[in-house]
């Protein structure tokens, strides 16, 4: 069951992460076309070869319905396959496997997966309140009848910070907690960011002491263990094997994937410390016929350090409860024995809304295709990628392999 | 626009028994008649077996602490008065989990797995109640609603002085009850004629008593709606509050202006008002004062004016 490994990432583009205040404003359709153009050039393919489109629907500025048709029309293409993915931080991983599956089913040959994540200019009388409202509630629904509006928000259970903090606190009670190991996750990734020209924190190093001295937002999480939102945007081209062979780059074949949605509010998780990634990663490895130790790098969604820790455990890189030991025992930098988030992760590269997770996909592709420049790891054939949406509520895994 | 009031649960038809029970200091959960499973949050089906056969039953509220965090940055500005928030997830004896906050506990005494008991927290004057938890040794079982206006100072007119930065108190000003009536004022033909001269609106229904006696559906001349509206300045309101600590106050206009009932020449009018809403916006604190002007002894207002006032 699953993918045959006949679809591959052959091109990618992403905007340099920038602070919202200083980033250019562009209509989302404009970003789609611009990112598509850059990704196609990266792949060495033409617009006329695109026949599939996967796009992020929620908060698309110019439309809330018929988004793929509008985007295809703007691009000037016709497609055999269109999909909107709404999985928060798991959107990117969800896009790639859907594109790969559509290709393997023979629906299409070349799919654009695109997430515009710069601000669009507002109309003269447009009220940005809806956006402010959506951001204020951190993805919680405030609609009448939504369980979150009724049973989360009145108690102050709002946003991601406290949810992840509660997961971390539960983990601490079950397995113990080493703040130094948790800080090291952020620090090693910051080291990696020094080798990526576009990283938002390039030129700014970080120490464990600085992480531990930073403000506690919600116990036990410090502010330097939490991503900073930035403007950005990303696009990836996934193609059939035939098209991939004509591409400029060494393709990264999608040989395994998994996806799991477990809940919306983490309070209702069967067990908060066991993430949906446990199932998703197991399926991905089984599909690819590989195991965690076969990976030369891991690009793990990192909205928080605790996300990385639990993902390392549940993906099978170390036994449950031994994540902190694993972090202490390994050098997680690109030159180390366990290269993790070699671009700096979203913690240090930048998290551009739901395009943030695509930075992990693109870094895996760059490592496999040998284009990771000053941070290139040797002999990189197999990379594990994860995505996480909500408060660890929706997760996905990809196994990418060099062809 | 951002509401500045703490979000309260808005009960649905499905969940009403839960919130109603809390008001009566009882915890009710749904149990499935088919598989005996307990269900939370409230639903129309069993979350274990999907049967649509649930019964509300009272439970003790005994619980253990599943996890918690001390939020040192308020999760929303509205919660800054309870900072740090001790957010928690508890597991009730029946096995269901719920979001809550812990009260009456020292941070160092909080441990995952500890036993907890419920605290009924009455959060407003209407008796709306949130379910919080505390340690089993605590004396706490009910938190009575504290009117945030009670402990504030009053000015020489007896008005409670509400600081511009006290959102909780500002929101407590919002009420369905109108202020007492102002002193009455007679709207005589002289006033109406003066307004006709000033505004240029000399339509006969306002200014020609003879023609109006014969042809007007009211049998008399009537005051201009705009005239009655501006006469508000001569009907001083006795509001129970004074907002203090702002730099400027701006009358931003009206969200809604209606003239539902005409005011005949010679009639007496009076007015009253209530605070309809308070919200913090990028323009400052927005207070909507709903002002009604009535004919004396008439239930229907002659003017409804929802004044938008900004303080900053």
XYZ file of C-alpha atoms in Angstrom:
715
model
C 0.000 0.000 0.000
C 1.099 3.515 -0.630
C 3.406 5.356 -2.939
C 5.703 3.547 -5.332
C 8.251 6.333 -5.144
C 7.567 7.436 -8.723
C 7.026 11.123 -7.962
C 9.750 13.578 -7.080
C 10.416 17.111 -5.977
C 12.407 18.776 -8.741
C 12.194 22.487 -8.033
C 11.509 24.865 -5.197
C 11.385 28.523 -4.291
C 10.810 30.420 -1.110
C 10.839 34.032 -0.101
C 13.494 35.110 2.318
C 11.759 35.296 5.692
C 11.244 38.921 6.731
C 9.512 40.775 9.477
C 5.918 41.543 8.569
C 6.474 45.282 8.932
C 9.251 45.421 6.357
C 8.278 42.614 3.958
C 6.823 43.618 0.604
C 3.065 43.377 0.327
C 1.806 41.361 -2.623
C -1.553 39.969 -3.593
C -1.692 36.267 -2.906
C -2.332 35.569 -6.584
C 0.772 37.597 -7.423
C 2.797 35.573 -4.936
C 1.459 32.333 -6.393
C 2.582 33.336 -9.874
C 5.919 34.704 -8.713
C 6.742 31.672 -6.584
C 5.576 29.335 -9.387
C 7.847 31.087 -11.855
C 10.831 30.844 -9.525
C 10.175 27.182 -8.714
C 9.722 26.256 -12.391
C 12.981 28.032 -13.282
C 14.662 26.191 -10.443
C 13.409 22.923 -11.914
C 14.171 23.926 -15.501
C 10.564 23.323 -16.510
C 8.046 25.459 -18.367
C 4.670 26.734 -17.245
C 2.976 24.627 -19.931
C 4.123 21.485 -18.150
C 2.102 22.203 -15.006
C -1.090 20.186 -14.894
C -1.760 19.996 -11.175
C -2.185 22.592 -8.441
C -2.176 22.244 -4.670
C -2.740 25.441 -2.758
C -3.309 26.644 0.773
C -6.902 27.793 0.984
C -7.444 29.321 4.414
C -6.793 33.041 4.638
C -6.203 33.336 0.904
C -6.675 37.032 0.492
C -8.492 37.338 -2.804
C -11.031 34.572 -2.302
C -12.317 32.134 0.244
C -13.905 29.782 -2.271
C -12.862 28.596 -5.738
C -9.282 29.387 -4.819
C -7.564 26.818 -7.085
C -9.594 27.879 -10.134
C -8.777 31.498 -9.509
C -5.084 30.725 -9.075
C -4.954 28.502 -12.174
C -6.652 31.198 -14.220
C -4.191 33.816 -12.946
C -1.280 31.546 -13.792
C -2.789 30.855 -17.213
C -2.858 27.091 -16.857
C -5.403 24.305 -16.954
C -5.017 21.460 -14.500
C -6.285 17.899 -14.093
C -5.966 17.977 -10.356
C -6.606 20.738 -7.839
C -6.555 20.550 -4.103
C -6.754 22.867 -1.122
C -4.868 21.736 1.953
C -5.886 23.067 5.352
C -3.573 21.447 7.878
C -1.874 24.410 9.511
C 1.813 23.671 9.935
C 1.287 20.236 8.409
C 0.004 21.776 5.173
C 3.355 21.555 3.357
C 3.904 17.888 4.058
C 0.252 17.240 3.253
C 0.646 19.011 -0.090
C 3.674 17.022 -1.190
C 2.174 13.578 -0.672
C -1.119 14.579 -2.266
C 0.768 15.828 -5.308
C 2.847 12.651 -5.410
C -0.253 10.472 -5.090
C -2.024 12.345 -7.892
C 1.003 11.828 -10.120
C 1.243 8.132 -9.321
C -2.463 7.756 -10.076
C -1.710 9.184 -13.497
C -3.858 12.255 -12.957
C -1.076 14.629 -13.872
C 2.622 15.023 -14.581
C 3.729 18.143 -12.764
C 2.094 19.689 -9.732
C 2.686 23.117 -8.231
C 2.375 23.150 -4.427
C 2.260 26.758 -3.355
C 1.708 28.752 -0.158
C 1.684 32.550 -0.351
C 2.536 33.930 3.101
C 3.274 37.582 2.618
C 0.644 40.138 3.521
C -1.613 41.188 0.685
C -2.341 44.902 0.299
C -5.657 45.877 1.808
C -8.339 47.673 -0.142
C -8.804 51.327 0.898
C -11.837 50.471 3.017
C -10.918 46.915 3.919
C -11.114 46.185 7.603
C -8.174 44.035 8.672
C -10.123 43.138 11.807
C -10.979 39.624 10.626
C -7.280 38.880 10.246
C -6.434 40.396 13.600
C -9.220 38.354 15.123
C -7.974 35.131 13.548
C -4.410 35.782 14.724
C -5.544 36.855 18.168
C -7.246 33.561 18.827
C -4.294 31.562 17.549
C -6.334 29.428 15.213
C -9.103 28.764 17.697
C -12.582 28.989 16.297
C -14.712 31.619 17.964
C -17.808 30.640 15.991
C -21.017 29.847 17.829
C -21.198 26.125 18.478
C -17.444 25.556 18.200
C -16.336 23.568 21.259
C -13.209 25.742 21.538
C -15.261 28.924 21.732
C -17.309 27.397 24.512
C -14.901 25.251 26.519
C -11.375 26.547 25.799
C -11.400 30.293 25.295
C -13.445 31.343 28.372
C -10.808 29.675 30.540
C -7.999 31.462 28.754
C -6.912 28.371 26.842
C -6.088 30.389 23.749
C -3.260 30.157 21.268
C -0.457 27.700 20.855
C 1.939 28.638 23.653
C -0.073 27.328 26.563
C -1.080 24.175 24.708
C 2.503 23.229 23.917
C 3.536 24.234 27.424
C 0.957 21.890 28.913
C 2.211 19.070 26.708
C 5.756 19.808 27.903
C 4.653 19.889 31.531
C 2.906 16.544 31.206
C 6.016 15.144 29.533
C 8.117 16.482 32.409
C 5.891 14.729 34.932
C 6.109 11.424 33.082
C 9.702 11.341 31.914
C 11.557 14.187 33.575
C 12.730 17.421 32.016
C 16.129 18.827 31.183
C 15.872 22.526 30.274
C 19.483 22.485 29.054
C 18.785 19.731 26.515
C 15.689 21.596 25.349
C 17.705 24.782 24.936
C 20.339 22.833 23.000
C 17.758 22.032 20.323
C 17.303 25.763 19.693
C 21.036 26.450 19.940
C 22.140 23.751 17.473
C 19.555 24.939 14.983
C 20.759 28.510 15.438
C 24.239 27.279 14.558
C 22.819 25.833 11.343
C 21.115 29.105 10.515
C 24.532 30.783 10.354
C 25.141 28.793 7.159
C 21.917 29.739 5.391
C 22.095 33.144 3.683
C 18.334 33.710 3.974
C 17.869 32.720 7.614
C 16.265 35.482 9.644
C 18.742 34.850 12.460
C 21.867 34.607 10.299
C 24.601 36.571 12.015
C 23.019 36.109 15.427
C 24.328 33.217 17.412
C 22.695 31.772 20.490
C 23.854 30.048 23.675
C 22.107 27.684 26.046
C 22.495 30.317 28.774
C 20.695 32.888 26.630
C 17.800 30.524 26.009
C 17.472 29.723 29.708
C 17.737 33.386 30.666
C 15.054 34.439 28.201
C 11.559 35.242 29.391
C 9.387 32.337 30.428
C 6.208 32.586 28.398
C 4.358 29.568 29.757
C 6.188 27.150 32.023
C 8.434 25.469 31.020
C 8.782 27.254 27.676
C 11.127 30.205 27.215
C 10.575 32.757 24.506
C 13.708 31.576 22.645
C 12.145 28.112 22.374
C 9.242 29.580 20.413
C 9.188 30.614 16.753
C 8.899 34.200 15.668
C 6.244 34.692 12.965
C 7.586 36.184 9.742
C 6.330 36.910 6.256
C 7.426 34.530 3.530
C 5.984 32.073 1.037
C 7.042 28.896 -0.699
C 6.476 26.767 -3.771
C 7.568 23.273 -4.714
C 7.232 21.419 -8.008
C 6.463 17.705 -7.783
C 6.672 15.711 -11.021
C 6.529 12.243 -12.461
C 9.708 10.229 -12.836
C 9.760 10.952 -16.608
C 9.632 14.691 -16.086
C 12.053 14.443 -13.159
C 14.710 12.958 -15.389
C 14.557 16.089 -17.572
C 14.854 18.405 -14.574
C 18.000 20.414 -13.836
C 18.327 19.044 -10.311
C 18.824 15.709 -8.690
C 15.231 14.821 -7.807
C 14.056 13.987 -4.311
C 11.620 11.104 -4.674
C 8.672 10.854 -2.313
C 8.877 7.241 -1.196
C 6.832 7.289 1.975
C 4.317 9.401 3.785
C 1.938 9.332 6.704
C -0.653 11.684 8.075
C -2.658 11.653 11.273
C -5.173 14.044 12.808
C -5.944 13.255 16.406
C -7.902 16.127 17.913
C -8.285 19.890 17.795
C -7.790 20.863 21.451
C -4.944 18.850 22.956
C -6.937 18.414 26.177
C -8.882 15.714 24.417
C -5.856 13.769 23.176
C -5.831 10.196 24.356
C -2.402 10.918 25.810
C -0.881 14.331 25.230
C 2.702 13.103 25.189
C 2.086 10.628 22.359
C 1.839 12.646 19.204
C -0.027 11.856 15.982
C 3.391 11.652 14.327
C 3.909 8.254 15.976
C 1.425 6.708 13.523
C 2.278 8.974 10.603
C 6.032 8.324 10.765
C 5.570 4.595 11.197
C 3.462 4.498 8.032
C 5.988 6.624 6.158
C 8.952 4.426 7.066
C 7.029 1.235 6.320
C 5.958 2.572 2.938
C 9.514 3.551 2.051
C 10.938 0.283 3.379
C 13.378 2.225 5.503
C 13.982 2.848 9.170
C 14.958 5.935 11.147
C 18.616 4.915 11.240
C 18.691 4.973 7.406
C 18.135 8.742 7.396
C 21.084 11.069 6.807
C 19.151 14.072 8.043
C 15.896 14.979 9.715
C 13.955 18.147 8.950
C 11.480 18.231 11.793
C 8.741 20.811 12.207
C 9.848 23.038 15.058
C 7.288 25.579 16.183
C 8.621 24.880 19.691
C 11.552 22.918 21.043
C 9.099 20.496 22.651
C 7.665 19.765 19.178
C 11.101 18.641 18.043
C 11.690 16.559 21.138
C 8.419 14.648 20.894
C 8.813 14.256 17.131
C 12.285 12.739 17.540
C 10.834 10.171 19.928
C 7.614 9.403 18.117
C 9.262 9.177 14.699
C 11.458 6.478 16.198
C 14.858 8.194 16.257
C 15.079 7.290 19.947
C 12.905 5.444 22.467
C 9.981 7.216 24.159
C 11.138 9.241 27.108
C 14.768 9.359 25.965
C 14.572 12.404 23.739
C 16.522 14.645 26.094
C 19.291 12.078 26.381
C 19.310 11.788 22.587
C 19.665 15.549 22.238
C 22.508 15.619 24.795
C 24.294 12.675 23.132
C 24.189 14.013 19.593
C 25.514 16.987 17.702
C 22.410 18.233 15.894
C 24.229 20.697 13.665
C 24.728 20.090 9.943
C 28.283 18.926 10.651
C 27.191 16.709 13.505
C 26.282 13.048 13.774
C 22.533 13.784 13.606
C 21.916 16.693 11.215
C 18.612 18.243 12.292
C 16.916 21.178 10.589
C 20.051 22.005 8.696
C 18.638 25.352 7.510
C 18.099 26.517 11.080
C 14.594 25.221 11.492
C 11.703 27.586 11.741
C 13.096 28.655 15.104
C 16.074 30.237 13.372
C 15.286 30.268 9.635
C 11.854 31.800 10.273
C 8.282 30.632 10.407
C 6.210 32.137 7.640
C 2.735 30.951 8.640
C 1.786 27.690 6.940
C 4.632 28.153 4.453
C 6.966 27.694 7.419
C 6.761 23.936 7.199
C 7.749 24.058 3.535
C 11.162 25.303 4.619
C 11.778 21.820 6.012
C 10.649 20.163 2.760
C 12.794 22.507 0.674
C 15.840 22.013 2.885
C 15.491 18.239 2.516
C 15.304 18.683 -1.266
C 18.326 20.992 -1.275
C 20.368 18.536 0.795
C 19.415 15.602 -1.450
C 20.077 17.537 -4.640
C 23.436 18.667 -3.304
C 22.582 22.351 -3.312
C 22.724 23.158 0.378
C 25.865 25.217 -0.232
C 27.831 25.989 2.915
C 25.842 23.563 5.038
C 25.793 20.606 2.631
C 26.003 17.246 4.370
C 27.937 14.463 2.635
C 26.233 11.623 0.777
C 22.720 12.733 1.514
C 20.236 10.270 0.016
C 17.484 9.815 2.601
C 15.828 12.571 4.592
C 12.946 12.485 7.046
C 10.570 15.480 7.029
C 7.718 16.210 9.381
C 4.911 18.729 9.599
C 2.856 19.754 12.596
C -0.360 21.726 12.672
C -2.425 23.115 15.507
C -1.211 22.079 18.912
C 0.381 18.809 17.845
C -3.067 17.927 16.593
C -2.333 17.165 12.968
C 0.978 15.738 11.856
C 2.517 14.303 8.766
C 5.764 12.650 7.715
C 7.604 12.316 4.423
C 10.514 10.165 3.406
C 12.434 11.825 0.584
C 15.131 9.917 -1.310
C 17.624 10.930 -3.927
C 17.138 9.301 -7.326
C -12.950 45.736 16.281
C -11.663 43.834 19.233
C -13.857 43.124 22.140
C -12.122 43.868 25.372
C -14.422 41.843 27.555
C -13.462 38.383 28.726
C -14.995 35.852 26.407
C -17.797 33.948 28.098
C -19.228 30.642 26.989
C -22.192 30.995 24.690
C -24.279 27.937 25.472
C -25.880 26.007 22.643
C -29.056 23.978 22.796
C -26.822 20.955 23.255
C -24.696 22.339 26.084
C -27.236 24.390 28.042
C -27.773 21.736 30.753
C -24.058 21.834 31.596
C -23.918 25.600 32.066
C -27.298 25.773 33.768
C -26.170 23.154 36.291
C -22.996 25.097 37.059
C -25.110 28.134 37.912
C -26.790 25.915 40.478
C -23.418 24.640 41.745
C -23.844 21.223 40.272
C -21.725 19.450 37.686
C -23.663 17.494 35.124
C -22.120 15.260 32.508
C -23.673 13.208 29.774
C -23.582 9.425 30.072
C -24.368 7.036 27.258
C -27.275 4.705 27.939
C -25.908 2.309 25.387
C -22.256 1.861 26.459
C -22.159 3.719 29.823
C -19.386 5.985 28.514
C -19.131 9.514 29.875
C -19.047 12.338 27.377
C -17.399 15.743 27.561
C -17.684 18.304 25.938
C -21.457 18.034 25.482
C -22.636 16.429 22.274
C -25.748 14.869 20.808
C -23.981 11.561 20.396
C -21.767 9.308 22.489
C -18.112 9.963 21.698
C -17.348 6.291 22.406
C -20.042 4.405 20.468
C -21.884 7.102 18.460
C -25.257 6.183 19.975
C -27.637 9.128 20.171
C -28.844 8.110 23.594
C -27.327 10.256 26.341
C -28.583 11.237 29.763
C -27.399 14.170 31.863
C -26.245 13.019 35.295
C -24.786 14.840 38.290
C -21.174 13.992 39.177
C -18.965 14.947 42.116
C -16.324 16.901 40.240
C -13.529 14.945 41.917
C -10.591 15.171 39.561
C -6.859 14.741 39.114
C -4.504 17.177 37.456
C -3.615 15.882 33.986
C -1.323 18.779 33.161
C -0.978 22.522 33.633
C 1.106 25.530 32.770
C 1.697 28.877 34.362
C 1.113 31.358 31.544
C 3.327 34.326 32.388
C 2.351 36.252 29.290
C -1.453 36.598 29.225
C -2.961 34.348 26.564
C -5.186 37.334 25.727
C -5.013 40.867 27.076
C -8.383 40.300 28.726
C -6.801 37.831 31.115
C -4.055 40.162 32.311
C -5.896 40.769 35.588
C -5.465 37.093 36.504
C -1.813 36.935 35.431
C -0.174 34.539 35.842
C -2.926 32.268 34.586
C -2.624 28.736 35.885
C -4.098 26.905 32.931
C -4.885 23.265 33.521
C -6.383 20.155 32.058
C -8.079 17.929 34.605
C -9.358 14.380 34.417
C -12.649 13.881 36.201
C -13.290 10.675 38.131
C -15.577 9.620 35.289
C -12.594 9.722 32.925
C -13.425 12.806 30.886
C -10.976 15.657 30.564
C -11.694 19.347 30.621
C -9.908 22.666 30.282
C -9.923 24.853 33.334
C -7.764 27.040 35.526
C -6.513 26.333 39.023
C -7.331 28.703 41.859
C -6.288 28.963 45.498
C -3.032 27.081 45.041
C 0.607 28.126 45.351
C 2.655 27.423 42.237
C 5.059 25.190 44.148
C 2.210 23.021 45.441
C 0.927 22.153 41.980
C 1.872 18.670 40.808
C 0.658 16.688 37.826
C -1.504 13.868 39.209
C -2.617 15.744 42.331
C -6.204 15.418 43.493
C -8.494 18.336 42.874
C -11.973 19.471 43.710
C -14.265 21.811 41.835
C -14.740 25.519 42.451
C -17.829 27.238 41.078
C -16.697 30.639 39.922
C -19.563 33.073 39.365
C -18.086 35.347 36.754
C -20.827 37.911 36.270
C -23.846 39.472 37.878
C -26.119 37.161 35.887
C -24.725 34.125 37.689
C -22.803 32.684 34.745
C -20.404 30.197 36.298
C -17.115 28.735 35.153
C -15.805 25.488 36.584
C -12.369 25.915 38.098
C -10.450 23.562 40.368
C -8.419 23.708 43.547
C -6.613 21.355 45.945
C -8.739 18.955 48.012
C -7.586 20.619 51.255
C -8.661 24.078 50.142
C -11.684 25.770 51.746
C -12.657 27.150 48.377
C -15.783 25.791 46.732
C -17.569 28.887 45.418
C -16.190 32.183 44.169
C -18.891 34.801 44.452
C -19.079 37.439 41.760
C -17.274 40.574 42.797
C -18.677 43.681 41.175
C -15.497 45.360 39.902
C -17.130 48.767 40.446
C -17.739 48.284 44.163
C -14.287 49.145 45.420
C -13.645 52.074 43.104
C -13.719 55.658 44.492
C -16.624 57.991 43.814
C -16.565 61.660 42.833
C -18.500 64.445 44.548
C -21.589 63.642 42.451
C -21.508 60.058 43.699
C -20.393 58.696 40.333
C -18.029 55.752 40.434
C -14.665 56.736 38.931
C -13.510 54.131 36.428
C -9.907 54.364 35.218
C -9.523 54.143 31.437
C -7.146 51.179 31.823
C -9.437 49.078 34.006
C -11.113 46.999 31.307
C -12.857 44.743 33.767
C -14.535 47.675 35.488
C -15.279 49.411 32.198
C -17.036 46.321 30.970
C -19.042 46.134 34.167
C -20.612 49.432 33.082
C -22.344 47.631 30.240
C -25.935 47.123 31.286
C -29.484 46.592 30.027
C -30.787 49.036 32.646
C -31.169 52.676 31.718
C -30.130 55.578 33.931
C -32.882 57.557 35.773
C -34.911 59.983 33.645
C -33.565 63.479 33.135
C -35.616 66.533 34.123
C -38.346 67.127 31.509
C -38.236 69.880 28.891
C -41.128 71.365 26.923
C -40.687 71.545 23.159
C -42.784 74.580 22.295
C -43.513 76.096 18.889
C -40.947 78.825 19.575
C -38.160 76.265 19.826
C -39.383 74.542 16.678
C -39.525 77.806 14.739
C -36.053 78.758 15.913
C -34.712 75.426 14.679
C -36.535 75.882 11.351
C -34.813 79.254 10.920
C -31.455 77.865 11.814
C -31.587 74.696 9.726
C -33.634 76.040 6.810
C -36.088 73.158 7.232
C -39.353 75.126 7.385
C -41.653 72.363 6.097
C -45.256 73.184 7.130
C -45.639 70.115 9.334
C -43.190 71.781 11.710
C -43.987 75.473 11.277
C -47.633 75.990 10.250
C -49.932 75.182 13.216
C -53.138 76.052 11.296
C -52.407 73.843 8.317
C -51.088 71.129 10.600
C -54.307 71.192 12.636
C -56.238 70.444 9.441
C -53.922 68.280 7.378
C -51.279 66.685 9.614
C -51.946 63.100 10.707
C -50.891 64.276 14.170
C -53.399 67.112 14.347
C -50.635 69.509 15.284
C -47.150 70.584 14.318
C -44.331 68.273 15.334
C -40.735 68.954 16.227
C -37.983 68.090 13.746
C -36.381 64.752 14.647
C -32.984 66.460 14.487
C -34.209 69.127 16.858
C -35.276 66.572 19.437
C -31.925 64.857 18.975
C -29.918 68.036 19.673
C -32.124 68.945 22.630
C -30.330 66.114 24.399
C -27.877 68.795 25.522
C -30.672 70.345 27.544
C -31.631 67.032 29.144
C -28.632 66.346 31.375
C -28.162 62.652 32.053
C -27.327 61.329 35.471
C -24.956 58.531 34.590
C -23.656 56.386 37.436
C -20.030 56.569 36.326
C -17.202 58.916 35.394
C -14.389 57.618 33.225
C -11.060 59.014 34.399
C -7.450 58.955 33.295
C -7.845 59.639 29.568
C -6.250 62.397 27.513
C -9.017 63.130 25.040
C -12.672 62.266 24.615
C -14.116 62.395 21.108
C -17.740 62.196 20.053
C -17.326 60.032 16.955
C -20.952 60.178 15.836
C -23.654 57.620 15.959
C -23.902 53.938 15.167
C -27.668 54.177 14.967
C -30.016 57.151 14.921
C -33.806 56.684 14.714
C -36.857 58.862 15.275
C -39.583 56.284 15.963
C -42.200 58.529 17.595
C -43.000 62.164 16.700
C -42.855 64.908 19.315
C -45.883 67.253 18.991
C -45.386 70.959 19.666
C -45.874 71.686 23.339
C -44.993 68.150 24.459
C -42.608 67.368 27.297
C -39.588 65.181 26.652
C -37.089 63.484 28.930
C -34.117 61.243 28.327
C -32.155 58.368 29.760
C -29.151 56.291 28.664
C -27.212 53.112 29.183
C -23.759 51.875 28.256
C -24.380 49.436 25.433
C -20.833 48.253 24.829
C -17.204 48.935 25.611
C -14.381 47.793 23.367
C -10.740 48.575 22.906
C -9.886 49.395 19.297
C -6.932 50.863 17.455
C -8.650 54.250 17.823
C -8.806 53.951 21.599
C -11.476 52.855 24.004
C -14.829 52.857 22.235
C -17.884 53.288 24.417
C -21.340 53.136 22.893
C -23.840 55.129 24.927
C -27.390 54.316 23.917
C -29.415 57.481 24.539
C -33.209 57.473 24.353
C -35.422 60.555 24.366
C -39.094 59.918 25.144
C -42.262 61.940 25.454
C -42.972 61.980 29.176
C -45.031 58.881 30.037
C -44.597 57.349 26.581
C -42.960 53.916 26.407
C -41.852 54.344 22.822
C -38.753 56.459 22.358
C -38.867 59.502 20.115
C -35.114 59.387 19.528
C -32.797 56.410 19.709
C -29.193 57.491 19.416
C -26.298 55.092 19.875
C -23.491 57.535 20.487
C -19.973 56.376 19.739
C -17.483 57.944 22.126
C -13.749 57.394 21.959
C -11.475 57.884 24.929
C -7.711 57.772 24.565
